[in-house]
XYZ file of C-alpha atoms in Angstrom:
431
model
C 13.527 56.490 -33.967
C 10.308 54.019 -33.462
C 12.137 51.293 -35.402
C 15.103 51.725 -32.693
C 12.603 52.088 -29.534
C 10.554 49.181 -31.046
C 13.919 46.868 -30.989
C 14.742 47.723 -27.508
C 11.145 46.955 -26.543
C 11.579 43.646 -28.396
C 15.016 42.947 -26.638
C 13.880 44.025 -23.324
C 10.972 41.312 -23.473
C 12.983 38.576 -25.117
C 15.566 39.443 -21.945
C 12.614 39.268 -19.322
C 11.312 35.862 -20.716
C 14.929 34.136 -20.910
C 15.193 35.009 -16.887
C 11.609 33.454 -16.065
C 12.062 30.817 -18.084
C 15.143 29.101 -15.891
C 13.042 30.037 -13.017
C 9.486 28.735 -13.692
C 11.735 25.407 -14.894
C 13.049 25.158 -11.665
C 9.764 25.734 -9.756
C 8.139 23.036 -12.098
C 10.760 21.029 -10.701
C 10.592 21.925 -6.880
C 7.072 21.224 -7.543
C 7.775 17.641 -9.119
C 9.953 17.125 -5.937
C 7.743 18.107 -3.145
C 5.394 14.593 -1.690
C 1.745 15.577 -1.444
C -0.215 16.368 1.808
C -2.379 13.491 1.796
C 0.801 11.265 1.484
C 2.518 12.727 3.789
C -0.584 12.882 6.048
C -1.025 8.464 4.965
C 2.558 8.169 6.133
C 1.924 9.935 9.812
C -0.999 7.325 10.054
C 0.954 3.893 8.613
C 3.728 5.355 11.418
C 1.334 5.475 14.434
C -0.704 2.373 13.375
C 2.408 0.282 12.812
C 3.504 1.321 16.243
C 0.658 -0.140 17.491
C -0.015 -3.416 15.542
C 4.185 -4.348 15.816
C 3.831 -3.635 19.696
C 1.394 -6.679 19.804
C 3.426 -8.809 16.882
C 6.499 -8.651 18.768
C 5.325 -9.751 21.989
C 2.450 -12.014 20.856
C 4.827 -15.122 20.721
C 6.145 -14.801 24.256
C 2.708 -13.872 25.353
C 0.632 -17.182 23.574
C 3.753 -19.452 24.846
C 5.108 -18.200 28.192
C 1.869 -16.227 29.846
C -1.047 -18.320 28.052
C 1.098 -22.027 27.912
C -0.607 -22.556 24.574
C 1.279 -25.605 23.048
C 2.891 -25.296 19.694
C 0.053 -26.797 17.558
C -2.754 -23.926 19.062
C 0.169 -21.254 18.518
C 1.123 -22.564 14.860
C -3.075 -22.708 13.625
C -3.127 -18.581 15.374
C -0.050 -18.009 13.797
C -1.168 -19.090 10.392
C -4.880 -17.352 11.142
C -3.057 -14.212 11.721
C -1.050 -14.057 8.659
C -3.609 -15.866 6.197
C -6.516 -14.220 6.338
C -5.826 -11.099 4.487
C -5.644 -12.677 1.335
C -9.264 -12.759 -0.156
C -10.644 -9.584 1.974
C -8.067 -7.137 -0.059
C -10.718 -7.947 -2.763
C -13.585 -6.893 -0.933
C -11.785 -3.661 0.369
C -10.682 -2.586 -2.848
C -14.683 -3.265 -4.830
C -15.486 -0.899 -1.241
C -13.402 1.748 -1.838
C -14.127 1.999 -5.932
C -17.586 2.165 -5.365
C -18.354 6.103 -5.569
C -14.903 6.541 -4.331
C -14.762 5.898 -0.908
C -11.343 5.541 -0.536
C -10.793 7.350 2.934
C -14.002 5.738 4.273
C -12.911 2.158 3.506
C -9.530 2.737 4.783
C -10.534 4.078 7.708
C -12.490 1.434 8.740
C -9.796 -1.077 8.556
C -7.830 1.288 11.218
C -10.631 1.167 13.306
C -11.394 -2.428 13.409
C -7.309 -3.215 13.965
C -7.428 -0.784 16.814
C -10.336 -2.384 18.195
C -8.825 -6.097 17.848
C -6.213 -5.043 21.032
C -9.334 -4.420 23.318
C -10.249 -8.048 21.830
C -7.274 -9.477 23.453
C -7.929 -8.025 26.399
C -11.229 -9.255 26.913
C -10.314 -12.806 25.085
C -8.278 -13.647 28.526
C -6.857 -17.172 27.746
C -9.535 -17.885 25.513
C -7.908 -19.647 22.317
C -11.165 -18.810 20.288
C -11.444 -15.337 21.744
C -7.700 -14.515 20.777
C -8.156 -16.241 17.267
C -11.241 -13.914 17.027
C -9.320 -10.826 17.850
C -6.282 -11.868 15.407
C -8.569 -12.294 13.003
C -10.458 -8.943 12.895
C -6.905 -7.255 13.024
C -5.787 -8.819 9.467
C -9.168 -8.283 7.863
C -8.765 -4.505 9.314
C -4.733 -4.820 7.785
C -6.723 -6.419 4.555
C -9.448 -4.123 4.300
C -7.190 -0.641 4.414
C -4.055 -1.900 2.430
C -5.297 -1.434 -0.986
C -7.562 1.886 -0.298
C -4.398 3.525 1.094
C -2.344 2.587 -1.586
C -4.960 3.933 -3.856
C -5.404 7.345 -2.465
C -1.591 7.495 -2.799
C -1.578 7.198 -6.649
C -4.800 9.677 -6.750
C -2.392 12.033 -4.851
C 0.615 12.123 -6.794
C 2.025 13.189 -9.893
C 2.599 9.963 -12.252
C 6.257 10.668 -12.373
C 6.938 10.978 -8.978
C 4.595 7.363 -7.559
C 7.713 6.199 -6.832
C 8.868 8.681 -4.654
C 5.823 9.266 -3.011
C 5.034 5.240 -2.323
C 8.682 5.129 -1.126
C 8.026 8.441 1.605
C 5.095 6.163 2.537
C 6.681 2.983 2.782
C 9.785 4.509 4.751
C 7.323 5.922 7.436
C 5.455 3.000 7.844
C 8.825 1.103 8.553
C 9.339 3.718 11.289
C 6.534 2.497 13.014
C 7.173 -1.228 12.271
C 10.970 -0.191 13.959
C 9.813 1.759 16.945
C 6.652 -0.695 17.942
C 8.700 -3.785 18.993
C 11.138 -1.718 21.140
C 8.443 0.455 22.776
C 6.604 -3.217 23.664
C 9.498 -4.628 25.009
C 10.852 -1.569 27.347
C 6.952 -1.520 27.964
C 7.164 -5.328 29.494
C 10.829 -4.176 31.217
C 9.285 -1.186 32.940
C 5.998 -2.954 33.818
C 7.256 -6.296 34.717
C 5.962 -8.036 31.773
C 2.460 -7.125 32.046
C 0.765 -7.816 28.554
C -2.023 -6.300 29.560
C -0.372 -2.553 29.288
C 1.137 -3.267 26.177
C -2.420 -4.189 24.675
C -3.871 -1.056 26.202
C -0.602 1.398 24.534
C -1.044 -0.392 21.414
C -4.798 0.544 21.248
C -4.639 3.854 21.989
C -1.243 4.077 19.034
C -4.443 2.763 17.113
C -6.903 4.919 18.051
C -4.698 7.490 17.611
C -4.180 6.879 14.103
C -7.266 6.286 12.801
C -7.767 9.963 14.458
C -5.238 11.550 12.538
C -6.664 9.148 9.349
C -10.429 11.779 10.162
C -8.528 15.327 10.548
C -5.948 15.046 7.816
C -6.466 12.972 5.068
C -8.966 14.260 2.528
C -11.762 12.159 1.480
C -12.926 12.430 -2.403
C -9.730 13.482 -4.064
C -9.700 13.743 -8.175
C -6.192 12.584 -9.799
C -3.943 15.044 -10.520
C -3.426 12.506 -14.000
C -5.767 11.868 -17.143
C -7.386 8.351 -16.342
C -5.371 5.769 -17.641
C -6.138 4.881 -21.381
C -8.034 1.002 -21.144
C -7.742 -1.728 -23.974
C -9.970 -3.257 -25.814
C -13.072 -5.046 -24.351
C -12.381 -3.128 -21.338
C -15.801 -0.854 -19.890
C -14.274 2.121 -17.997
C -14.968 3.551 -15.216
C -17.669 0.148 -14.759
C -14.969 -2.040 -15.346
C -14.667 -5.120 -12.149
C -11.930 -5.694 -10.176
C -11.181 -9.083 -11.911
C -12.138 -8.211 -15.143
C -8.785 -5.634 -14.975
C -7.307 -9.080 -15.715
C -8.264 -8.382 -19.696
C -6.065 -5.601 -19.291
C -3.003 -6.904 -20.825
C -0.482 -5.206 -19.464
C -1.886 -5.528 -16.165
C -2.124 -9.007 -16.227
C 1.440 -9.176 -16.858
C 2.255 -7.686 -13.934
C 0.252 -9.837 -11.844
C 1.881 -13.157 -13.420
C 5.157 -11.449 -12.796
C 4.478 -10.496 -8.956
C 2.808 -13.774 -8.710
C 5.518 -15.585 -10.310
C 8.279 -14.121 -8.171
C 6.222 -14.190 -4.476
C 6.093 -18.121 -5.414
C 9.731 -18.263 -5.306
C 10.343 -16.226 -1.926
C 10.145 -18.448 1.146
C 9.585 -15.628 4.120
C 11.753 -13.295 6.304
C 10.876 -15.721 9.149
C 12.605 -18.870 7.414
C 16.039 -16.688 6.700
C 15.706 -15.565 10.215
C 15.873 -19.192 11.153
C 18.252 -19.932 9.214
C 19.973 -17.265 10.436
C 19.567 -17.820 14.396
C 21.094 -22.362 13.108
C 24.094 -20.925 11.039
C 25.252 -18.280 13.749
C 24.185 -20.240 16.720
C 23.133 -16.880 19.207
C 20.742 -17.201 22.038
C 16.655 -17.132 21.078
C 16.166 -14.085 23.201
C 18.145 -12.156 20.133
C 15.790 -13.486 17.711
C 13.091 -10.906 18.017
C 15.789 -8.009 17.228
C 16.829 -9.803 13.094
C 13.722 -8.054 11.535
C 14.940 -4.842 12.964
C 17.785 -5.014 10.904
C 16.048 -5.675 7.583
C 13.534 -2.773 8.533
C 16.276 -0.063 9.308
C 17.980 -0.770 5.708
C 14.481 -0.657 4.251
C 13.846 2.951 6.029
C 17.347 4.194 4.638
C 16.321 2.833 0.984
C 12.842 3.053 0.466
C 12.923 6.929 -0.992
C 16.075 6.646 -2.896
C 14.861 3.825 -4.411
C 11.235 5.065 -5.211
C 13.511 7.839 -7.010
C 15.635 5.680 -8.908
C 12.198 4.034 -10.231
C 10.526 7.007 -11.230
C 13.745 8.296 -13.030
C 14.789 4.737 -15.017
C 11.457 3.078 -15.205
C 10.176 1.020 -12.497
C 11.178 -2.234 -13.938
C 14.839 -2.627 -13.737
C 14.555 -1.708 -9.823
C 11.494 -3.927 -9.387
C 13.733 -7.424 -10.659
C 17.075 -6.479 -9.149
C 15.608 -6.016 -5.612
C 14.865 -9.781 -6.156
C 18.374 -10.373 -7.281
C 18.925 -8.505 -3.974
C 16.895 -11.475 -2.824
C 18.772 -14.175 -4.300
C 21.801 -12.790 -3.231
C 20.828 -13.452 0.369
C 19.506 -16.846 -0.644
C 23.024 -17.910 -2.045
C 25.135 -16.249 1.101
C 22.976 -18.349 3.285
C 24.534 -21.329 1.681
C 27.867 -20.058 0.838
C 30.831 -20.523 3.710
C 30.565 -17.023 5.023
C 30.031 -17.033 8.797
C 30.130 -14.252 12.047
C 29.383 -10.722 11.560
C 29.874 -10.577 7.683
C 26.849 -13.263 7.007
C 24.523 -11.693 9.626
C 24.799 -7.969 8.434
C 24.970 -9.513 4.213
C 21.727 -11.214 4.967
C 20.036 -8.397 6.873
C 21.278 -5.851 4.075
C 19.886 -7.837 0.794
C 16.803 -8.495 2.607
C 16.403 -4.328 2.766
C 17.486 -4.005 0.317
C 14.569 -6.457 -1.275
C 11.810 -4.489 0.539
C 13.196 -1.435 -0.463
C 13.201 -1.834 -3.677
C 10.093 -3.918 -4.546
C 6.872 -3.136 -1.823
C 6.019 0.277 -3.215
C 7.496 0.221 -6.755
C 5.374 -2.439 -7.621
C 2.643 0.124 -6.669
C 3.994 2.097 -8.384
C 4.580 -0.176 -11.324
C 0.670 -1.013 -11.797
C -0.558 2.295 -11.454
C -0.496 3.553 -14.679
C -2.430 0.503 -16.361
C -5.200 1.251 -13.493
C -8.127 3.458 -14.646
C -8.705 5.754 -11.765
C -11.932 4.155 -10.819
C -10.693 0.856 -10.477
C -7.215 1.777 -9.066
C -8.092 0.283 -5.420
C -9.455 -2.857 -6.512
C -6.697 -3.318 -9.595
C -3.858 -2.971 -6.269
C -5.979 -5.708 -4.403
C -5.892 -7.935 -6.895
C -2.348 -7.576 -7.375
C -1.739 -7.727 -3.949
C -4.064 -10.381 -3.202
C -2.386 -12.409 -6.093
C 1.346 -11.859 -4.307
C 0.069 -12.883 -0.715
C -1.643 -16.151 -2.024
C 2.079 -17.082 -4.107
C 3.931 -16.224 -1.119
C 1.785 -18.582 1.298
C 2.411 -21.275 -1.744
C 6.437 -20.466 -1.237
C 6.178 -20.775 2.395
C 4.102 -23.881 2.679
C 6.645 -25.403 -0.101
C 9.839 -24.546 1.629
C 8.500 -25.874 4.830
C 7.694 -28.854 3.308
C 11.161 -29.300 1.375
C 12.877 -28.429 5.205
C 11.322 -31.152 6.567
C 11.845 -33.989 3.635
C 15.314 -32.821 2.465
C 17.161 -30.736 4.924
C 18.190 -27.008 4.810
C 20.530 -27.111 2.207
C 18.706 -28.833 -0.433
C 15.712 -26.629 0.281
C 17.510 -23.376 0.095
C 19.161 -24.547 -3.099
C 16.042 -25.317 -4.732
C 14.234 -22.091 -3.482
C 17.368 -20.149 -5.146
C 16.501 -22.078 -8.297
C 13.324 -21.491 -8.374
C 14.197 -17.585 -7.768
C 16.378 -17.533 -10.352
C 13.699 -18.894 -13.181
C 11.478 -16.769 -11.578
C 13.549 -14.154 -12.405
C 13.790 -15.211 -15.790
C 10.418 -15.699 -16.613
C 9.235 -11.505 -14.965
C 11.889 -10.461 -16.787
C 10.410 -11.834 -19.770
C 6.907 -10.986 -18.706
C 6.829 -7.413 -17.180
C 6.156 -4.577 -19.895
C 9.485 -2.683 -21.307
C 8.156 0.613 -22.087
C 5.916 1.915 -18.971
C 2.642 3.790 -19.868
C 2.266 7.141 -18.095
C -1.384 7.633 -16.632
């Protein structure tokens, strides 16, 4: 009689744990699934500051050339200012933030001084030096936050779902980056193209992010992963921003990104080439990077899942193929509609699949407390081969022509390619 009450005990337990154990499996894995707070609450404040800072990019050309008259020399040196001067401040944003974790701090500060920068070009008036002022404290704020956000991400998230959660981010922050040039330019429709409103909106889309930046995103936040294991020679916790390049896995990583940003020649030179092969009128132009950003909103999560589920390499090189695919159409005989939307889609497709899952990539060879300055230099590294691409293919444009320069900057993709594959680590370490 006990032995027979004893089994049914025994059965009766073995029963109950077979039914929780499906269902504590699949709340482990609703868990895994769900995107942090604080990235969610990052992505509300990319979305609102992107508003703002593509209100002013969109209209800033008609605004320096049409309202201003600056010639094309003053309008190229701005131009380069405002895209240029990011690349050694990342640096310095990402030693800020490490230092006793000050991630949210440093960040924030970056909002605030881009918000700021649109009262600058208010008060600049026609002022070349005033508006090259105000550019310039815009992309040191851009500089400053970039690498502090990105690092209060990976603190944030689980490190099998980084790319997921950098791919929520990255798709809100194109939301903003789609919704700011067509709020500036029904803003110029509806108020007769006065810049001056669309400065004013833009800083209080600003304002209004760095806001949401204080009442939602928590400051000190510990990881919820074991600090990344270091190498040899490395010191922990101590270790500089530059010396992560002893890391050696790192350091691969960087060549690679490095090696591939020196091979890719700029949205703005395909959308050239774009506007000369199709022939449609300039006041079109503005609307091409719309294109690109809408495919990278639709693509950015899946393909932060894809990463986290086959390894973050594979997706990392064949969003450059992606890349070279729109190099090649751009010299192949395709023409109308079908080269237009093929060019817009691999150039999505590009973004989509490269901006945050190199982020996500290079997390887990980052020790936590060097994880912001590890993404500047990596970042920092990209910019700088990018600007090398650019100047290069400008150069080659003017000397050769299009087509030899396009060919050459497809070659130089494809050995690229080569040489990251080749490069980048095949087995990923978990942090």
């Amino acid at each position: 009689m006990y032995l027979a009450s004893t089994d049914a005990v025994a059965k009766a337990k073995a029963k109950a744990e077979a039914e929780a154990e499906p269902k504590s499996k699949s709340q482990a894995k609703a868990k895994r699934r769900r995107v942090a707070g604080p990235v969610l609450a990052l992505g509300a404040v990319s979305l609102v500051t992107d508003i703002s800072s593509e209100m002013v990019t969109a209209v800033l050309p008609l605004y320096f050339v049409l309202q201003l008259g600056l010639s094309p020399l003053q309008f190229g040196f701005l131009d380069g200012l405002y895209n240029g001067v990011t690349a050694f401040v990342r640096l310095l944003g990402g030693y800020a933030a490490d230092r006793g974790g000050r991630h949210k701090l440093v960040a924030g500060g970056g909002y605030a001084l881009s918000a700021l920068s649109r009262l600058g070009l208010l008060l600049a008036g026609g002022a070349t030096a005033g508006i090259g002022a105000a550019l310039a404290a815009d992309r040191i704020g851009k500089g400053v936050r970039t690498a502090p956000r990105d690092a209060l991400i990976s603190l944030s998230s689980p490190p099998d779902a980084l790319g997921r959660a950098f791919g929520v981010h990255r798709a809100m922050d194109t939301t903003g980056a789609l919704l700011g040039p067509l709020a500036a330019f029904a803003l110029l429709w509806a108020t007769a193209d006065a810049y001056d409103a669309v400065f004013v909106v833009s800083f209080c889309f600003g304002l209004l992010g760095v806001l949401m930046l204080i009442a939602f995103v928590p400051g000190r936040r510990e990881s919820p992963a074991s600090p990344a294991p270091m190498d040899a020679g490395s010191t922990g916790p101590r270790l500089k921003a530059l010396d992560l390049l002893r890391v050696p896995a790192f350091r691969r990583i960087l060549c690679a990104a490095s090696l591939l940003g020196a091979a890719t020649i700029g949205d703005a030179f395909l959308y050239l080439l774009l506007q000369r092969r199709l022939d449609f009128a300039v006041s079109w132009f503005p609307l091409l990077p719309l294109g690109a950003a809408a495919v990278y909103l639709l693509l950015a999560v899946p393909a932060g899942r894809i990463a986290d589920r086959s390894g973050r390499r594979v997706p990392f090189l064949a969003g450059h193929v992606a890349l070279l695919g729109g190099y090649v159409l751009l010299l192949s005989p395709a023409d109308g509609w079908a080269l237009l939307i093929g060019v817009l889609l691999l150039l999505g497709i590009f973004y989509a699949a490269t901006d945050g899952v190199l982020m996500a990539l290079a997390t887990p060879v980052l020790p936590q407390g060097r994880r912001a300055s590890g993404m500047a230099v990596l970042q920092t590294g990209q910019a700088l081969a990018r600007l090398v691409a650019a100047a290069g293919f400008g150069a080659a444009w003017t000397l050769w022509g299009i087509g030899p320069a396009l060919t050459c900057a497809a070659l130089a993709l494809t050995a690229a390619l080569a040489g990251a594959t080749a490069l980048l680590p095949r087995h990923e370490r978990q942090a």
